[in-house]
Short mmCIF file of C-alpha atoms in Angstrom, two decimals:
data_model
loop_
_atom_site.label_atom_id
_atom_site.label_comp_id
_atom_site.label_asym_id
_atom_site.label_seq_id
_atom_site.Cartn_x
_atom_site.Cartn_y
_atom_site.Cartn_z
CA GLU A 26 117.86 98.34 77.79
CA THR A 27 116.28 99.69 74.93
CA LEU A 28 116.47 96.01 72.72
CA ASN A 29 114.65 94.13 76.20
CA ARG A 30 111.77 97.05 76.13
CA TYR A 31 111.12 96.79 72.41
CA LYS A 32 110.43 93.18 72.62
CA ARG A 33 106.66 93.23 74.03
CA PHE A 34 106.47 95.31 71.57
CA SER A 35 107.15 92.95 68.96
CA GLU A 36 105.20 89.19 69.49
CA SER A 37 102.36 89.28 66.89
CA LEU A 38 105.39 89.79 64.70
CA ASP A 39 105.85 87.21 61.69
CA ALA A 40 109.46 87.51 61.47
CA LYS A 41 109.87 84.48 58.79
CA ALA A 42 106.94 86.64 56.37
CA VAL A 43 109.19 89.95 56.45
CA LEU A 44 112.36 88.70 56.07
CA SER A 45 111.50 86.53 53.19
CA ASN A 46 112.06 87.51 49.36
CA LYS A 47 113.71 90.77 50.54
CA ALA A 48 117.80 91.98 50.63
CA TRP A 49 118.77 92.63 54.72
CA ILE A 50 121.46 94.74 54.80
CA VAL A 51 123.72 94.72 57.86
CA PHE A 52 123.72 97.66 60.14
CA ASN A 53 127.62 98.23 60.63
CA ASP A 54 130.01 101.23 61.20
CA GLU A 55 132.77 99.78 58.78
CA GLY A 56 132.05 100.59 56.02
CA GLU A 57 131.00 97.14 54.41
CA LYS A 58 128.08 95.92 52.69
CA GLN A 59 127.00 92.71 53.70
CA VAL A 60 123.72 91.76 52.72
CA TYR A 61 121.72 88.38 53.46
CA ILE A 62 119.00 87.64 50.85
CA PHE A 63 116.47 85.35 52.71
CA GLN A 64 114.57 82.80 50.06
CA GLU A 65 111.21 80.92 50.18
CA ASP A 66 112.95 77.77 49.57
CA GLY A 67 115.19 77.97 52.14
CA THR A 68 118.31 78.72 50.92
CA VAL A 69 120.06 82.67 51.71
CA LEU A 70 122.52 84.17 49.96
CA ILE A 71 124.95 85.88 52.26
CA THR A 72 127.24 88.40 50.56
CA THR A 73 130.38 90.94 51.77
CA ASN A 74 131.11 94.01 49.07
CA GLY A 75 129.23 91.91 46.54
CA ILE A 76 131.51 88.48 47.13
CA GLY A 77 129.44 85.86 48.51
CA SER A 78 128.18 81.85 49.58
CA VAL A 79 124.73 80.60 49.69
CA LYS A 80 123.87 78.48 52.96
CA THR A 81 120.29 76.97 53.95
CA TRP A 82 118.15 79.05 57.19
CA LYS A 83 115.13 77.90 59.46
CA TYR A 84 112.88 80.14 61.31
CA ILE A 85 111.94 77.69 64.64
CA PRO A 86 108.46 79.56 65.33
CA ALA A 87 109.00 77.20 68.85
CA ASN A 88 111.89 79.54 70.41
CA LYS A 89 111.30 82.17 67.14
CA SER A 90 114.34 82.46 66.24
CA ILE A 91 116.89 81.77 62.53
CA LEU A 92 118.63 78.31 62.05
CA ILE A 93 121.57 79.02 59.27
CA ASN A 94 123.95 76.52 58.64
CA GLY A 95 127.44 76.60 57.85
CA GLU A 96 130.02 74.48 56.86
CA ASP A 97 130.83 71.48 58.74
CA ASN A 98 127.65 70.31 60.15
CA SER A 99 128.10 74.28 62.02
CA PHE A 100 125.37 76.98 62.46
CA VAL A 101 124.40 79.97 63.83
CA MET A 102 121.39 80.30 65.62
CA LEU A 103 119.67 83.34 65.64
CA ARG A 104 116.97 85.32 68.37
CA THR A 105 114.87 87.56 66.79
CA ALA A 106 115.49 90.67 69.27
CA PHE A 107 112.18 92.56 67.47
CA VAL A 108 111.03 93.65 64.26
CA ASP A 109 109.45 96.62 62.56
CA GLU A 110 108.60 98.26 58.64
CA ASN A 111 112.31 99.26 58.78
CA ILE A 112 114.54 97.59 60.93
CA LEU A 113 115.25 94.07 61.97
CA ALA A 114 117.63 92.56 64.78
CA PHE A 115 118.99 89.86 65.60
CA GLN A 116 120.72 88.55 69.10
CA LEU A 117 122.81 85.49 68.96
CA ASP A 118 121.28 82.93 70.97
CA GLY A 119 123.13 82.82 74.69
CA THR A 120 125.45 86.29 74.84
CA ASP A 121 124.22 89.93 74.46
CA ARG A 122 125.38 90.83 71.02
CA TYR A 123 122.54 91.43 68.33
CA ALA A 124 122.63 92.15 64.55
CA PHE A 125 120.83 94.23 63.70
CA MET A 126 119.30 94.62 59.60
CA ILE A 127 117.83 97.21 57.42
CA ASP A 128 115.82 96.34 54.39
CA GLU A 129 117.57 97.85 51.66
CA ASN A 130 114.23 98.86 49.89
CA ASN A 131 114.44 102.02 53.19
CA LYS A 132 117.42 102.00 53.71
CA ALA A 133 117.89 105.73 51.59
CA LEU A 134 114.30 106.67 53.61
CA PHE A 135 115.67 105.69 56.91
CA ALA A 136 117.59 108.54 59.00
CA PRO A 137 119.86 106.75 60.81
CA LYS A 138 123.15 106.14 60.41
CA THR A 139 124.91 105.52 63.47
CA LEU A 140 124.38 102.94 66.15
CA GLU A 141 123.73 105.79 68.74
CA GLU A 142 121.53 107.48 66.10
CA LEU A 143 119.71 103.96 65.53
CA ASN A 144 119.37 103.86 69.48
CA VAL A 145 117.58 106.56 69.66
CA TYR A 146 115.39 105.50 66.55
CA LEU A 147 113.99 102.47 68.97
CA VAL A 148 113.18 105.12 72.25
CA GLU A 149 111.62 107.37 70.25
CA LYS A 150 109.89 104.32 68.38
CA LEU A 151 108.75 102.95 71.70
CA ASP A 152 107.57 106.36 73.65
CA LYS A 153 105.44 106.31 70.90
CA GLU A 154 104.26 103.12 70.73
CA ASN A 155 103.85 103.49 74.73
CA GLN A 156 102.00 106.48 73.93
CA LYS A 157 99.65 104.89 71.75
CA GLN A 158 99.01 102.20 74.15
CA ILE A 159 98.43 105.10 77.14
CA GLU A 160 95.70 106.23 74.43
CA GLN A 161 94.44 103.15 73.68
CA GLN A 162 93.78 102.78 77.57
CA ASN A 163 92.62 106.54 78.31
CA LYS A 164 89.63 105.87 75.51
CA ASP A 165 88.59 102.52 77.35
CA ASN A 166 88.89 103.41 80.58
CA GLU A 167 86.91 106.47 79.14
CA LEU A 168 84.81 104.15 77.45
CA ALA A 169 84.00 102.07 80.93
CA GLU A 170 83.37 105.41 83.05
CA LYS A 171 80.33 105.84 80.69
CA ALA A 172 79.09 102.63 80.10
CA LYS A 173 79.00 102.19 84.43
CA GLN A 174 77.32 105.60 84.60
CA GLU A 175 74.72 104.37 81.66
CA ALA A 176 74.61 101.32 83.97
CA ASN A 177 74.32 103.20 87.49
CA ARG A 178 71.52 105.70 86.26
CA GLU A 179 69.54 102.98 84.86
CA ARG A 180 69.79 101.42 88.11
CA ALA A 181 68.71 103.93 89.70
CA GLU A 182 65.97 105.15 87.43
CA LYS A 183 64.92 101.71 88.72
CA ILE A 184 64.87 102.26 92.29
CA LYS A 185 63.14 105.32 91.53
CA ALA A 186 60.39 103.73 90.16
CA GLU A 187 60.18 101.09 92.52
CA ILE A 188 60.15 103.63 95.01
CA GLN A 189 57.58 105.77 93.53
CA ILE A 190 54.87 102.74 93.02
CA LYS A 191 55.27 101.65 96.14
CA TYR A 192 54.62 104.47 98.49
CA GLN A 193 54.66 107.50 96.20
CA ASP A 194 51.78 106.68 93.45
CA SER A 195 48.68 105.57 95.98
CA LYS A 196 49.48 109.21 97.56
CA MET A 197 49.33 111.02 94.08
CA THR A 198 46.20 109.04 92.59
CA LYS A 199 44.39 110.57 95.77
CA ALA A 200 45.85 113.92 95.61
CA GLY A 201 44.51 113.71 91.32
CA ILE A 202 41.42 112.66 92.70
CA PHE A 203 40.30 115.52 94.96
CA GLY A 204 42.43 117.94 92.34
CA VAL A 205 39.37 116.58 89.71
CA LEU A 206 36.64 116.95 91.77
CA GLY A 207 37.88 120.30 93.40
CA VAL A 208 37.70 122.12 89.86
CA LEU A 209 33.90 120.28 89.50
CA LEU A 210 32.86 121.86 92.30
CA TYR A 211 34.72 125.58 91.30
CA VAL A 212 32.47 125.05 88.20
CA LEU A 213 29.28 124.09 90.19
CA ALA A 214 30.17 127.61 92.63
CA ALA A 215 29.94 129.63 89.81
CA ALA A 216 27.29 127.75 88.15
CA CYS A 217 25.31 128.24 91.37
CA SER A 218 26.47 131.99 91.15
CA GLY A 219 24.56 132.89 87.94
CA LEU A 220 21.72 131.59 89.16
CA ARG A 221 21.84 133.00 92.29
CA ASP A 222 21.61 129.99 94.04
CA TRP A 223 23.78 131.35 96.90
CA LEU A 224 23.38 128.95 99.04
CA GLY A 225 24.09 126.56 97.03
CA CYS A 226 27.24 128.19 95.43
CA VAL A 227 28.20 129.02 99.71
CA ILE A 228 28.31 124.65 99.42
CA SER A 229 30.47 124.11 96.03
CA LEU A 230 33.03 126.88 96.69
CA ILE A 231 32.92 125.17 101.49
CA PHE A 232 33.24 121.59 99.20
CA ALA A 233 36.47 122.86 96.23
CA ILE A 234 38.22 124.41 98.32
CA ALA A 235 38.53 120.90 100.67
CA SER A 236 38.84 119.39 97.74
CA THR A 237 41.44 121.50 96.91
CA CYS A 238 42.93 120.87 100.34
CA PHE A 239 43.26 117.86 100.58
CA CYS A 240 44.99 117.61 96.93
CA ILE A 241 47.48 119.24 97.77
CA TYR A 242 48.24 117.49 101.43
CA TYR A 243 48.01 114.20 99.63
CA TYR A 244 50.54 115.22 96.68
CA LYS A 245 52.42 116.79 99.68
CA GLN A 246 52.63 113.64 101.78
CA GLY A 247 53.33 111.17 97.97
CA GLU A 248 56.41 114.07 97.82
CA HIS A 249 57.75 113.01 101.30
CA ALA A 250 57.09 109.29 101.72
CA PHE A 251 59.24 109.36 97.12
CA GLU A 252 61.96 111.70 99.37
CA GLN A 253 62.61 109.98 102.84
CA LYS A 254 62.61 106.30 101.09
CA ILE A 255 65.77 107.84 98.98
CA LYS A 256 67.09 109.34 102.02
CA GLU A 257 67.32 106.28 103.39
CA TYR A 258 68.06 104.28 100.78
CA LYS A 259 71.06 106.44 101.10
CA GLU A 260 71.46 105.63 103.89
CA ASN A 261 71.24 101.72 103.76
CA ASN A 262 73.42 101.47 101.34
CA PRO A 263 76.08 104.18 101.00
CA ASP A 264 78.72 102.00 99.30
CA ASP A 265 76.36 101.80 96.48
CA SER A 266 77.46 103.60 93.28
CA CYS A 267 74.18 104.38 91.63
CA ILE A 268 73.22 106.24 94.28
CA ALA A 269 74.69 109.80 93.08
CA TYR A 270 72.13 109.73 90.56
CA LEU A 271 68.75 109.00 93.26
#
C-alpha cells in the first residue's frame, strides 16, 4: 500500500540515470550480500557474497521497466516502483513481489535495516512529500487569493471613478466655484469694512454667506449622489466580488 501511494511522487525520476554505474545492494533479511551493478554498455554484474555472473539489461521507457536477460533466452522484467536518492524498488512484472535496492555508497548512512524499518522510512518520506505539497498548495492559494483581491480592488476603483465622473464631478465643480466666490466676497466685505462702506460690506457678506451655502449644498449633493450610486451598484450586483471594496 505504501508503495502504491508513493509511486505518484516518482514518475518524473529517471530510473536509467539513477541505476547506471552504481553498485546496488539488494535489501534482504537473510544476511547475504547481493549486488547489482548496471553498466551503461548494457551489461549488469550480479554477485551474491562475491560470486556472480554477467548478464545484459535494458531499460524500457514505455512501461518504465528493467529487462534482465538470463540463460536460454529467458528474462526477468522488473517494473520501476519508485526511486529516490537512497533506495530503488522494482516490482516483478505481473506480481505483488518487490525487490528493494540500496545504493552501496549510501548504505552505511541509511538508517533502516529491516523491512519494517524500511516501511516506516517510506511512510515518513511520503508524509514529508505530502506536507511539502500541502505547503506549496497553500502558498499558491495565498498568491492566487492576493491576486484576486488586487484585481477586485482595481475593478472597484475603476467603478468608483466612473460613478464619480458621471454623477459627482459636476456637483463638486459647482461647489468649488461657489467656494472660491464666497472667499472673494468675504475679502471684499473686509475691504469695504476698512473703507467704512457699510452698505457694500453688508451686501458682500450676504452674497458671501449665500455662496458658502451653495458650496456646502452642492458638495453634499455630490457626496450623496456618489454614495447612492455605489449603494445601487451593490444592490444590483450582489454576486460581484469587487463590491467588498466599494
